[in-house]
mmCIF file of C-alpha atoms in Angstrom:
data_model
loop_
_atom_site.group_PDB
_atom_site.id
_atom_site.type_symbol
_atom_site.label_atom_id
_atom_site.label_comp_id
_atom_site.label_asym_id
_atom_site.label_seq_id
_atom_site.Cartn_x
_atom_site.Cartn_y
_atom_site.Cartn_z
ATOM 1 C CA MET A 14 109.170 -121.014 117.230
ATOM 2 C CA THR A 15 105.649 -119.986 117.678
ATOM 3 C CA ARG A 16 104.087 -121.286 120.968
ATOM 4 C CA TRP A 17 101.007 -123.460 120.304
ATOM 5 C CA HIS A 18 98.590 -123.771 123.288
ATOM 6 C CA LYS A 19 95.233 -125.066 122.005
ATOM 7 C CA PRO A 20 94.732 -127.595 120.577
ATOM 8 C CA ARG A 21 97.788 -129.426 122.030
ATOM 9 C CA THR A 22 98.864 -131.027 118.769
ATOM 10 C CA ARG A 23 101.938 -130.563 116.632
ATOM 11 C CA PRO A 24 101.261 -127.931 113.915
ATOM 12 C CA SER A 25 100.975 -129.169 110.357
ATOM 13 C CA PRO A 26 104.079 -129.248 108.135
ATOM 14 C CA GLU A 27 102.536 -126.362 106.140
ATOM 15 C CA LEU A 28 102.287 -124.151 109.150
ATOM 16 C CA ILE A 29 105.793 -125.109 110.224
ATOM 17 C CA HIS A 30 106.935 -123.904 106.690
ATOM 18 C CA LEU A 31 105.275 -120.570 107.394
ATOM 19 C CA ASP A 32 106.859 -120.415 110.772
ATOM 20 C CA ALA A 33 110.237 -120.990 109.297
ATOM 21 C CA ALA A 34 109.639 -118.265 106.721
ATOM 22 C CA ALA A 35 108.810 -115.756 109.525
ATOM 23 C CA GLN A 36 111.975 -116.597 111.365
ATOM 24 C CA MET A 37 114.052 -116.467 108.267
ATOM 25 C CA TRP A 38 112.741 -112.899 107.476
ATOM 26 C CA SER A 39 113.504 -111.651 110.956
ATOM 27 C CA LYS A 40 117.006 -113.088 110.918
ATOM 28 C CA GLN A 41 117.623 -111.466 107.436
ATOM 29 C CA THR A 42 116.381 -108.019 108.385
ATOM 30 C CA GLY A 43 117.050 -107.834 112.045
ATOM 31 C CA ALA A 44 113.475 -107.105 112.842
ATOM 32 C CA THR A 45 112.653 -106.956 116.496
ATOM 33 C CA GLN A 46 108.896 -105.892 116.187
ATOM 34 C CA ARG A 47 106.788 -107.835 118.742
ATOM 35 C CA CYS A 48 103.339 -106.424 118.320
ATOM 36 C CA THR A 49 100.811 -108.050 115.978
ATOM 37 C CA LEU A 50 98.986 -106.813 112.979
ATOM 38 C CA GLY A 51 95.736 -107.777 114.612
ATOM 39 C CA ALA A 52 96.462 -105.523 117.640
ATOM 40 C CA ASP A 53 97.308 -102.701 115.392
ATOM 41 C CA ILE A 54 94.109 -103.093 113.314
ATOM 42 C CA MET A 55 91.726 -103.730 116.158
ATOM 43 C CA ASN A 56 92.871 -100.881 118.543
ATOM 44 C CA THR A 57 91.303 -98.073 116.581
ATOM 45 C CA ASP A 58 89.766 -97.115 113.183
ATOM 46 C CA HIS A 59 92.616 -94.779 112.773
ATOM 47 C CA CYS A 60 95.211 -97.631 112.849
ATOM 48 C CA MET A 61 93.201 -99.434 110.186
ATOM 49 C CA LYS A 62 93.219 -96.461 107.884
ATOM 50 C CA VAL A 63 96.926 -95.864 108.453
ATOM 51 C CA TYR A 64 97.673 -99.488 107.702
ATOM 52 C CA LEU A 65 95.618 -99.465 104.523
ATOM 53 C CA SER A 66 97.019 -96.175 103.127
ATOM 54 C CA ARG A 67 100.796 -96.610 104.082
ATOM 55 C CA ARG A 68 101.406 -100.256 104.496
ATOM 56 C CA ALA A 69 99.210 -102.308 102.333
ATOM 57 C CA ALA A 70 101.742 -102.843 99.409
ATOM 58 C CA ILE A 71 104.113 -104.783 101.661
ATOM 59 C CA THR A 72 101.297 -107.312 102.153
ATOM 60 C CA VAL A 73 102.288 -108.555 98.777
ATOM 61 C CA ALA A 74 105.832 -109.124 99.689
ATOM 62 C CA ALA A 75 104.868 -110.637 103.021
ATOM 63 C CA LEU A 76 102.838 -113.253 101.337
ATOM 64 C CA ALA A 77 105.598 -113.758 98.805
ATOM 65 C CA ILE A 78 108.204 -114.467 101.526
ATOM 66 C CA LEU A 79 105.921 -117.039 103.078
ATOM 67 C CA LEU A 80 105.086 -118.725 99.805
ATOM 68 C CA ALA A 81 108.648 -118.818 98.718
ATOM 69 C CA VAL A 82 109.268 -121.669 101.248
ATOM 70 C CA ALA A 83 105.761 -123.152 101.387
ATOM 71 C CA PRO A 84 105.092 -126.457 99.583
ATOM 72 C CA ARG A 85 103.372 -126.381 96.247
ATOM 73 C CA ALA A 86 101.194 -129.070 94.715
ATOM 74 C CA ASN A 87 101.999 -130.391 91.390
ATOM 75 C CA ALA A 88 100.038 -129.072 88.418
ATOM 76 C CA ASP A 89 98.728 -131.245 85.604
ATOM 77 C CA GLU A 90 100.150 -131.023 82.192
ATOM 78 C CA ALA A 91 98.080 -128.607 80.096
ATOM 79 C CA ALA A 92 95.980 -129.569 77.083
ATOM 80 C CA PRO A 93 96.143 -127.376 73.890
ATOM 81 C CA ARG A 94 96.357 -123.897 75.251
ATOM 82 C CA SER A 95 94.204 -120.810 74.628
ATOM 83 C CA PRO A 96 95.349 -117.276 75.338
ATOM 84 C CA GLY A 97 96.279 -116.773 78.987
ATOM 85 C CA GLN A 98 96.540 -120.392 79.798
ATOM 86 C CA SER A 99 99.449 -121.989 81.631
ATOM 87 C CA LEU A 100 102.248 -123.514 79.597
ATOM 88 C CA GLY A 101 101.685 -126.627 81.765
ATOM 89 C CA ILE A 102 105.169 -126.558 83.215
ATOM 90 C CA VAL A 103 104.755 -128.268 86.533
ATOM 91 C CA SER A 104 107.463 -126.578 88.562
ATOM 92 C CA VAL A 105 106.164 -123.105 87.399
ATOM 93 C CA PRO A 106 102.430 -123.424 87.240
ATOM 94 C CA ASN A 107 101.683 -119.682 86.485
ATOM 95 C CA LEU A 108 104.071 -119.418 83.528
ATOM 96 C CA ARG A 109 102.047 -118.186 80.676
ATOM 97 C CA ASP A 110 102.499 -116.563 77.192
ATOM 98 C CA VAL A 111 101.229 -112.878 77.343
ATOM 99 C CA GLY A 112 100.271 -113.018 73.664
ATOM 100 C CA GLY A 113 97.381 -114.486 71.782
ATOM 101 C CA TYR A 114 94.713 -111.794 72.520
ATOM 102 C CA ALA A 115 92.966 -109.858 69.785
ATOM 103 C CA THR A 116 92.935 -106.049 69.946
ATOM 104 C CA GLY A 117 90.048 -103.705 69.211
ATOM 105 C CA ASP A 118 91.520 -102.593 65.897
ATOM 106 C CA GLY A 119 91.878 -106.131 64.478
ATOM 107 C CA ARG A 120 95.337 -107.054 65.403
ATOM 108 C CA VAL A 121 96.650 -109.672 67.779
ATOM 109 C CA VAL A 122 99.320 -109.789 70.411
ATOM 110 C CA ARG A 123 102.126 -111.828 69.123
ATOM 111 C CA MET A 124 102.922 -115.150 70.912
ATOM 112 C CA GLY A 125 106.284 -116.549 71.834
ATOM 113 C CA LEU A 126 107.833 -113.241 72.666
ATOM 114 C CA LEU A 127 106.759 -112.318 76.276
ATOM 115 C CA TYR A 128 105.944 -114.533 79.222
ATOM 116 C CA ARG A 129 104.664 -113.853 82.664
ATOM 117 C CA SER A 130 105.443 -116.115 85.516
ATOM 118 C CA ASP A 131 105.603 -117.022 89.228
ATOM 119 C CA GLN A 132 108.959 -117.705 91.003
ATOM 120 C CA LEU A 133 111.549 -119.589 89.010
ATOM 121 C CA ASN A 134 112.736 -121.748 91.914
ATOM 122 C CA PRO A 135 112.567 -124.662 92.383
ATOM 123 C CA ILE A 136 112.530 -125.924 88.747
ATOM 124 C CA SER A 137 112.961 -129.678 87.993
ATOM 125 C CA PRO A 138 115.568 -130.605 85.410
ATOM 126 C CA ASP A 139 112.870 -131.727 82.913
ATOM 127 C CA ASP A 140 110.976 -128.402 83.338
ATOM 128 C CA LEU A 141 114.137 -126.475 82.956
ATOM 129 C CA LYS A 142 114.592 -128.003 79.594
ATOM 130 C CA LYS A 143 111.098 -126.751 78.563
ATOM 131 C CA ILE A 144 112.022 -123.261 79.734
ATOM 132 C CA VAL A 145 115.207 -123.316 77.830
ATOM 133 C CA ALA A 146 113.149 -124.161 74.792
ATOM 134 C CA LEU A 147 111.371 -120.772 75.075
ATOM 135 C CA GLY A 148 114.608 -119.103 73.905
ATOM 136 C CA LEU A 149 114.457 -116.525 76.601
ATOM 137 C CA ASN A 150 116.942 -113.636 76.476
ATOM 138 C CA THR A 151 115.971 -111.586 79.545
ATOM 139 C CA ASP A 152 114.376 -112.444 83.022
ATOM 140 C CA PHE A 153 112.853 -109.365 84.745
ATOM 141 C CA ASP A 154 112.564 -110.049 88.490
ATOM 142 C CA LEU A 155 109.956 -107.769 90.101
ATOM 143 C CA ARG A 156 110.531 -109.078 93.691
ATOM 144 C CA THR A 157 112.073 -107.737 96.797
ATOM 145 C CA ALA A 158 115.584 -108.459 98.036
ATOM 146 C CA ASP A 159 114.259 -110.868 100.664
ATOM 147 C CA GLU A 160 112.170 -112.717 98.069
ATOM 148 C CA ARG A 161 115.245 -113.117 95.757
ATOM 149 C CA SER A 162 117.305 -114.305 98.745
ATOM 150 C CA ALA A 163 114.808 -116.959 99.710
ATOM 151 C CA ARG A 164 114.438 -118.293 96.175
ATOM 152 C CA PRO A 165 116.938 -116.960 93.684
ATOM 153 C CA ASP A 166 115.962 -117.557 90.070
ATOM 154 C CA LYS A 167 117.290 -120.847 88.607
ATOM 155 C CA LEU A 168 117.820 -120.277 84.981
ATOM 156 C CA PRO A 169 120.578 -121.315 82.619
ATOM 157 C CA ALA A 170 123.590 -119.173 81.930
ATOM 158 C CA GLY A 171 123.200 -116.788 79.129
ATOM 159 C CA ILE A 172 119.844 -115.397 80.287
ATOM 160 C CA THR A 173 120.245 -111.700 81.512
ATOM 161 C CA ASN A 174 118.630 -111.277 84.939
ATOM 162 C CA VAL A 175 117.285 -107.698 85.621
ATOM 163 C CA TRP A 176 116.189 -106.827 89.036
ATOM 164 C CA LEU A 177 113.317 -104.362 89.193
ATOM 165 C CA ASN A 178 112.049 -104.023 92.915
ATOM 166 C CA VAL A 179 108.579 -102.715 92.537
ATOM 167 C CA LEU A 180 107.979 -102.504 96.307
ATOM 168 C CA ALA A 181 111.368 -100.961 97.194
ATOM 169 C CA ASP A 182 109.519 -97.812 98.573
ATOM 170 C CA ALA A 183 106.813 -99.733 100.498
ATOM 171 C CA ASP A 184 106.781 -99.519 104.348
ATOM 172 C CA GLN A 185 108.633 -102.605 105.471
ATOM 173 C CA SER A 186 107.658 -102.445 109.127
ATOM 174 C CA SER A 187 104.421 -104.447 108.856
ATOM 175 C CA LEU A 188 106.045 -107.543 107.215
ATOM 176 C CA ALA A 189 106.991 -109.441 110.328
ATOM 177 C CA ARG A 190 103.572 -108.691 111.978
ATOM 178 C CA LEU A 191 101.765 -110.021 108.930
ATOM 179 C CA GLU A 192 103.852 -113.186 108.918
ATOM 180 C CA LYS A 193 103.283 -113.774 112.563
ATOM 181 C CA LEU A 194 99.580 -113.112 112.119
ATOM 182 C CA LEU A 195 99.270 -115.910 109.498
ATOM 183 C CA LEU A 196 100.734 -118.235 112.038
ATOM 184 C CA ASP A 197 97.715 -117.493 114.343
ATOM 185 C CA PRO A 198 94.739 -118.172 112.177
ATOM 186 C CA LYS A 199 92.113 -117.126 114.695
ATOM 187 C CA GLN A 200 93.722 -113.794 115.141
ATOM 188 C CA ALA A 201 94.034 -113.474 111.407
ATOM 189 C CA ASN A 202 90.179 -114.003 111.317
ATOM 190 C CA ALA A 203 89.648 -110.927 113.434
ATOM 191 C CA ALA A 204 92.387 -108.853 111.703
ATOM 192 C CA LEU A 205 91.894 -109.733 108.038
ATOM 193 C CA GLY A 206 88.192 -111.129 107.924
ATOM 194 C CA GLY A 207 85.212 -109.131 106.873
ATOM 195 C CA GLY A 208 86.784 -107.688 103.761
ATOM 196 C CA LYS A 209 89.905 -106.318 105.482
ATOM 197 C CA ALA A 210 92.326 -108.505 103.529
ATOM 198 C CA GLU A 211 90.554 -107.548 100.197
ATOM 199 C CA ALA A 212 90.838 -103.811 101.176
ATOM 200 C CA MET A 213 94.607 -104.187 101.816
ATOM 201 C CA PHE A 214 95.146 -105.689 98.349
ATOM 202 C CA GLU A 215 93.111 -103.013 96.705
ATOM 203 C CA GLN A 216 95.320 -100.445 98.292
ATOM 204 C CA ALA A 217 98.409 -102.473 97.129
ATOM 205 C CA TYR A 218 97.097 -102.407 93.596
ATOM 206 C CA ARG A 219 96.727 -98.650 93.765
ATOM 207 C CA ASP A 220 100.300 -98.390 94.923
ATOM 208 C CA PHE A 221 101.393 -100.398 91.846
ATOM 209 C CA VAL A 222 100.393 -97.355 90.031
ATOM 210 C CA SER A 223 101.503 -94.599 92.278
ATOM 211 C CA LEU A 224 104.484 -95.825 94.445
ATOM 212 C CA PRO A 225 107.628 -94.150 93.242
ATOM 213 C CA SER A 226 109.706 -97.454 93.209
ATOM 214 C CA ALA A 227 106.747 -99.100 91.225
ATOM 215 C CA LYS A 228 106.781 -96.407 88.597
ATOM 216 C CA THR A 229 110.568 -96.756 88.294
ATOM 217 C CA ALA A 230 110.437 -100.441 87.945
ATOM 218 C CA TYR A 231 107.592 -100.630 85.475
ATOM 219 C CA ARG A 232 109.142 -97.815 83.462
ATOM 220 C CA ARG A 233 112.449 -99.812 83.085
ATOM 221 C CA LEU A 234 110.452 -102.912 82.314
ATOM 222 C CA PHE A 235 108.352 -101.464 79.534
ATOM 223 C CA LEU A 236 111.271 -99.440 78.073
ATOM 224 C CA SER A 237 113.376 -102.588 77.998
ATOM 225 C CA LEU A 238 110.584 -104.561 76.338
ATOM 226 C CA GLY A 239 110.183 -101.891 73.581
ATOM 227 C CA GLU A 240 113.911 -102.035 72.905
ATOM 228 C CA SER A 241 114.340 -105.882 72.777
ATOM 229 C CA ASP A 242 113.678 -108.102 69.803
ATOM 230 C CA ASN A 243 114.241 -111.333 71.791
ATOM 231 C CA PRO A 244 111.815 -113.352 74.034
ATOM 232 C CA SER A 245 111.618 -112.045 77.578
ATOM 233 C CA LEU A 246 109.917 -113.054 80.796
ATOM 234 C CA PHE A 247 108.843 -111.000 83.828
ATOM 235 C CA HIS A 248 107.854 -112.417 87.180
ATOM 236 C CA CYS A 249 107.354 -112.010 90.950
ATOM 237 C CA THR A 250 106.680 -114.812 93.477
ATOM 238 C CA THR A 251 103.139 -115.897 92.664
ATOM 239 C CA GLY A 252 102.978 -114.202 89.263
ATOM 240 C CA LYS A 253 99.547 -112.590 90.099
ATOM 241 C CA ASP A 254 100.014 -109.160 91.631
ATOM 242 C CA ARG A 255 103.051 -107.211 90.539
ATOM 243 C CA THR A 256 103.263 -109.361 87.506
ATOM 244 C CA GLY A 257 99.453 -109.200 87.049
ATOM 245 C CA TRP A 258 99.509 -105.411 86.880
ATOM 246 C CA ALA A 259 102.492 -105.374 84.433
ATOM 247 C CA ALA A 260 100.582 -107.707 82.115
ATOM 248 C CA ALA A 261 97.299 -105.883 82.374
ATOM 249 C CA ALA A 262 98.928 -102.481 81.742
ATOM 250 C CA LEU A 263 100.863 -103.667 78.699
ATOM 251 C CA LEU A 264 97.899 -105.469 77.223
ATOM 252 C CA SER A 265 95.686 -102.371 77.856
ATOM 253 C CA LEU A 266 98.212 -100.222 76.067
ATOM 254 C CA LEU A 267 98.319 -102.635 73.071
ATOM 255 C CA GLY A 268 94.610 -102.310 72.784
ATOM 256 C CA VAL A 269 93.284 -105.582 74.183
ATOM 257 C CA PRO A 270 89.692 -105.068 75.435
ATOM 258 C CA ARG A 271 89.245 -104.578 79.215
ATOM 259 C CA ASP A 272 87.120 -107.761 79.585
ATOM 260 C CA LYS A 273 89.936 -109.834 78.028
ATOM 261 C CA VAL A 274 92.554 -108.097 80.198
ATOM 262 C CA MET A 275 90.496 -108.862 83.262
ATOM 263 C CA GLU A 276 89.936 -112.502 82.056
ATOM 264 C CA ASP A 277 93.830 -112.978 81.680
ATOM 265 C CA PHE A 278 94.453 -111.487 85.149
ATOM 266 C CA LEU A 279 91.866 -113.774 86.966
ATOM 267 C CA ARG A 280 93.318 -116.943 85.363
ATOM 268 C CA SER A 281 96.005 -116.877 87.930
ATOM 269 C CA ASN A 282 93.395 -118.322 90.368
ATOM 270 C CA ASP A 283 93.354 -121.387 88.177
ATOM 271 C CA TYR A 284 96.978 -122.089 88.786
ATOM 272 C CA ILE A 285 98.005 -120.443 92.039
ATOM 273 C CA LEU A 286 95.167 -121.564 94.300
ATOM 274 C CA PRO A 287 95.527 -125.255 93.456
ATOM 275 C CA ALA A 288 99.337 -124.990 93.801
ATOM 276 C CA TYR A 289 99.021 -123.763 97.430
ATOM 277 C CA LYS A 290 96.017 -125.943 98.427
ATOM 278 C CA LYS A 291 98.033 -127.637 101.240
ATOM 279 C CA THR A 292 98.917 -124.279 102.700
ATOM 280 C CA ILE A 293 95.255 -123.117 102.610
ATOM 281 C CA ASP A 294 94.050 -126.343 104.016
ATOM 282 C CA ALA A 295 96.495 -126.100 106.979
ATOM 283 C CA PHE A 296 95.355 -122.577 107.742
ATOM 284 C CA VAL A 297 91.705 -123.714 107.571
ATOM 285 C CA ALA A 298 92.409 -126.764 109.896
ATOM 286 C CA ALA A 299 93.987 -124.566 112.425
ATOM 287 C CA GLY A 300 90.804 -122.442 112.684
ATOM 288 C CA GLY A 301 91.401 -119.829 109.906
ATOM 289 C CA ASP A 302 88.814 -118.524 107.564
ATOM 290 C CA GLU A 303 89.358 -120.001 103.987
ATOM 291 C CA GLU A 304 88.072 -116.792 102.399
ATOM 292 C CA ILE A 305 91.078 -114.900 103.986
ATOM 293 C CA MET A 306 93.631 -117.151 102.400
ATOM 294 C CA THR A 307 91.656 -117.078 99.091
ATOM 295 C CA ALA A 308 91.762 -113.236 99.187
ATOM 296 C CA LEU A 309 95.563 -113.262 99.977
ATOM 297 C CA LEU A 310 96.725 -116.031 97.702
ATOM 298 C CA GLY A 311 94.319 -115.487 94.799
ATOM 299 C CA VAL A 312 93.183 -112.464 92.775
ATOM 300 C CA LYS A 313 89.837 -110.725 92.545
ATOM 301 C CA SER A 314 88.590 -108.394 89.822
ATOM 302 C CA ASP A 315 88.331 -105.580 92.425
ATOM 303 C CA TYR A 316 92.097 -105.716 92.805
ATOM 304 C CA LEU A 317 92.866 -105.000 89.230
ATOM 305 C CA GLN A 318 89.983 -102.561 89.100
ATOM 306 C CA ALA A 319 91.620 -100.514 91.837
ATOM 307 C CA SER A 320 94.721 -100.144 89.682
ATOM 308 C CA PHE A 321 92.617 -99.046 86.745
ATOM 309 C CA ASP A 322 90.695 -96.596 88.915
ATOM 310 C CA GLU A 323 94.067 -95.123 90.144
ATOM 311 C CA VAL A 324 95.171 -94.756 86.539
ATOM 312 C CA GLN A 325 91.907 -92.974 85.743
ATOM 313 C CA SER A 326 92.102 -90.736 88.822
ATOM 314 C CA LYS A 327 95.776 -89.776 88.444
ATOM 315 C CA TYR A 328 96.197 -89.706 84.642
ATOM 316 C CA GLY A 329 92.837 -90.121 82.867
ATOM 317 C CA SER A 330 93.893 -93.056 80.477
ATOM 318 C CA ILE A 331 96.344 -95.867 80.110
ATOM 319 C CA ASP A 332 98.294 -93.881 77.422
ATOM 320 C CA LEU A 333 98.754 -90.986 79.871
ATOM 321 C CA TYR A 334 99.761 -93.376 82.610
ATOM 322 C CA PHE A 335 102.568 -94.474 80.333
ATOM 323 C CA SER A 336 103.582 -91.026 79.275
ATOM 324 C CA GLU A 337 103.066 -89.025 82.398
ATOM 325 C CA GLY A 338 103.377 -91.676 85.129
ATOM 326 C CA LEU A 339 106.113 -93.850 83.655
ATOM 327 C CA GLY A 340 107.774 -91.223 81.350
ATOM 328 C CA ILE A 341 107.343 -93.407 78.207
ATOM 329 C CA ASP A 342 106.524 -91.056 75.388
ATOM 330 C CA ALA A 343 104.533 -91.657 72.234
ATOM 331 C CA LYS A 344 107.626 -93.011 70.563
ATOM 332 C CA GLY A 345 108.145 -95.581 73.238
ATOM 333 C CA GLN A 346 104.602 -96.582 73.243
ATOM 334 C CA THR A 347 104.591 -97.005 69.462
ATOM 335 C CA ALA A 348 107.693 -99.250 69.795
ATOM 336 C CA LEU A 349 105.860 -101.561 72.070
ATOM 337 C CA ARG A 350 102.820 -101.667 69.821
ATOM 338 C CA ASN A 351 104.985 -102.168 66.608
ATOM 339 C CA PHE A 352 106.971 -105.103 68.273
ATOM 340 C CA TYR A 353 104.163 -106.951 70.052
ATOM 341 C CA LEU A 354 101.283 -106.515 67.621
ATOM 342 C CA ALA A 355 100.703 -108.303 64.346
ATOM 343 C CA LYS A 356 97.822 -108.401 61.847
ATOM 344 C CA GLN A 357 95.451 -111.313 62.193
#
């Protein structure tokens, strides 16, 4: 367990959950790393650049491992829903229909065919009935092996589970250090404050476009979606980063205006930040900067913009990202448009 010196009080239950998550990861992976992320970052500017360029993507998985065991607050049942709004399923607050958005050519993304979500464990019996009612055929899991081990999907038999590890090629060495850092909020302030957390996530979002394992995972996801005629769901742990890029890329290919794509992306803040309020409050009570946790647990427009900038830099357009980056040709792109778009 982490040693607590000042103040001499027992850590909150939320921080104990984070400590347990760090120990669980170390046990599962055999990690023996003892240095801290803060030390790496603060020693030299060079270390910071290396961390941002080579290790930022694993920050997403590190947070996900912690959040897999952190307590979540209950969400309120939703009122009548607009596009991008939560389905109001308490156990899975960021479960949303991808459809409902109008495109620039006067069509609309069909609803009831594709859903995006946070982790599917735990799910209450009543909420499981609501998910069953969606008629799902396939569950695409974008998480790492450790995330899946911590919280395996809890869905009824008959739903095909497809594992697509977006971050398989990300550098794993910083995971334990980030977990340890988050258990020391004051050190986290120095290591992640002042825009450093945001910079790491912006790099992670560029990696979603360029990382080999990410391209492989998203290629399989979009090809499968173009071949299926049954409702499907894709998810990660919080449903905001790996899932967020998947939804943004697809909506962009379908012709949804950029401002609506960004609006859909930012709606994760409405559901994830309240769900982890206890974890955020515990971090702040222990001396941590709330803005750090907001940057880590929420989303910002600069994150998604980093992905779009990477697409523009590497490929020039979203269509070319699909064709050249993911190997999905015009026929495959047309299949996605034909299936998910309808006349208004």
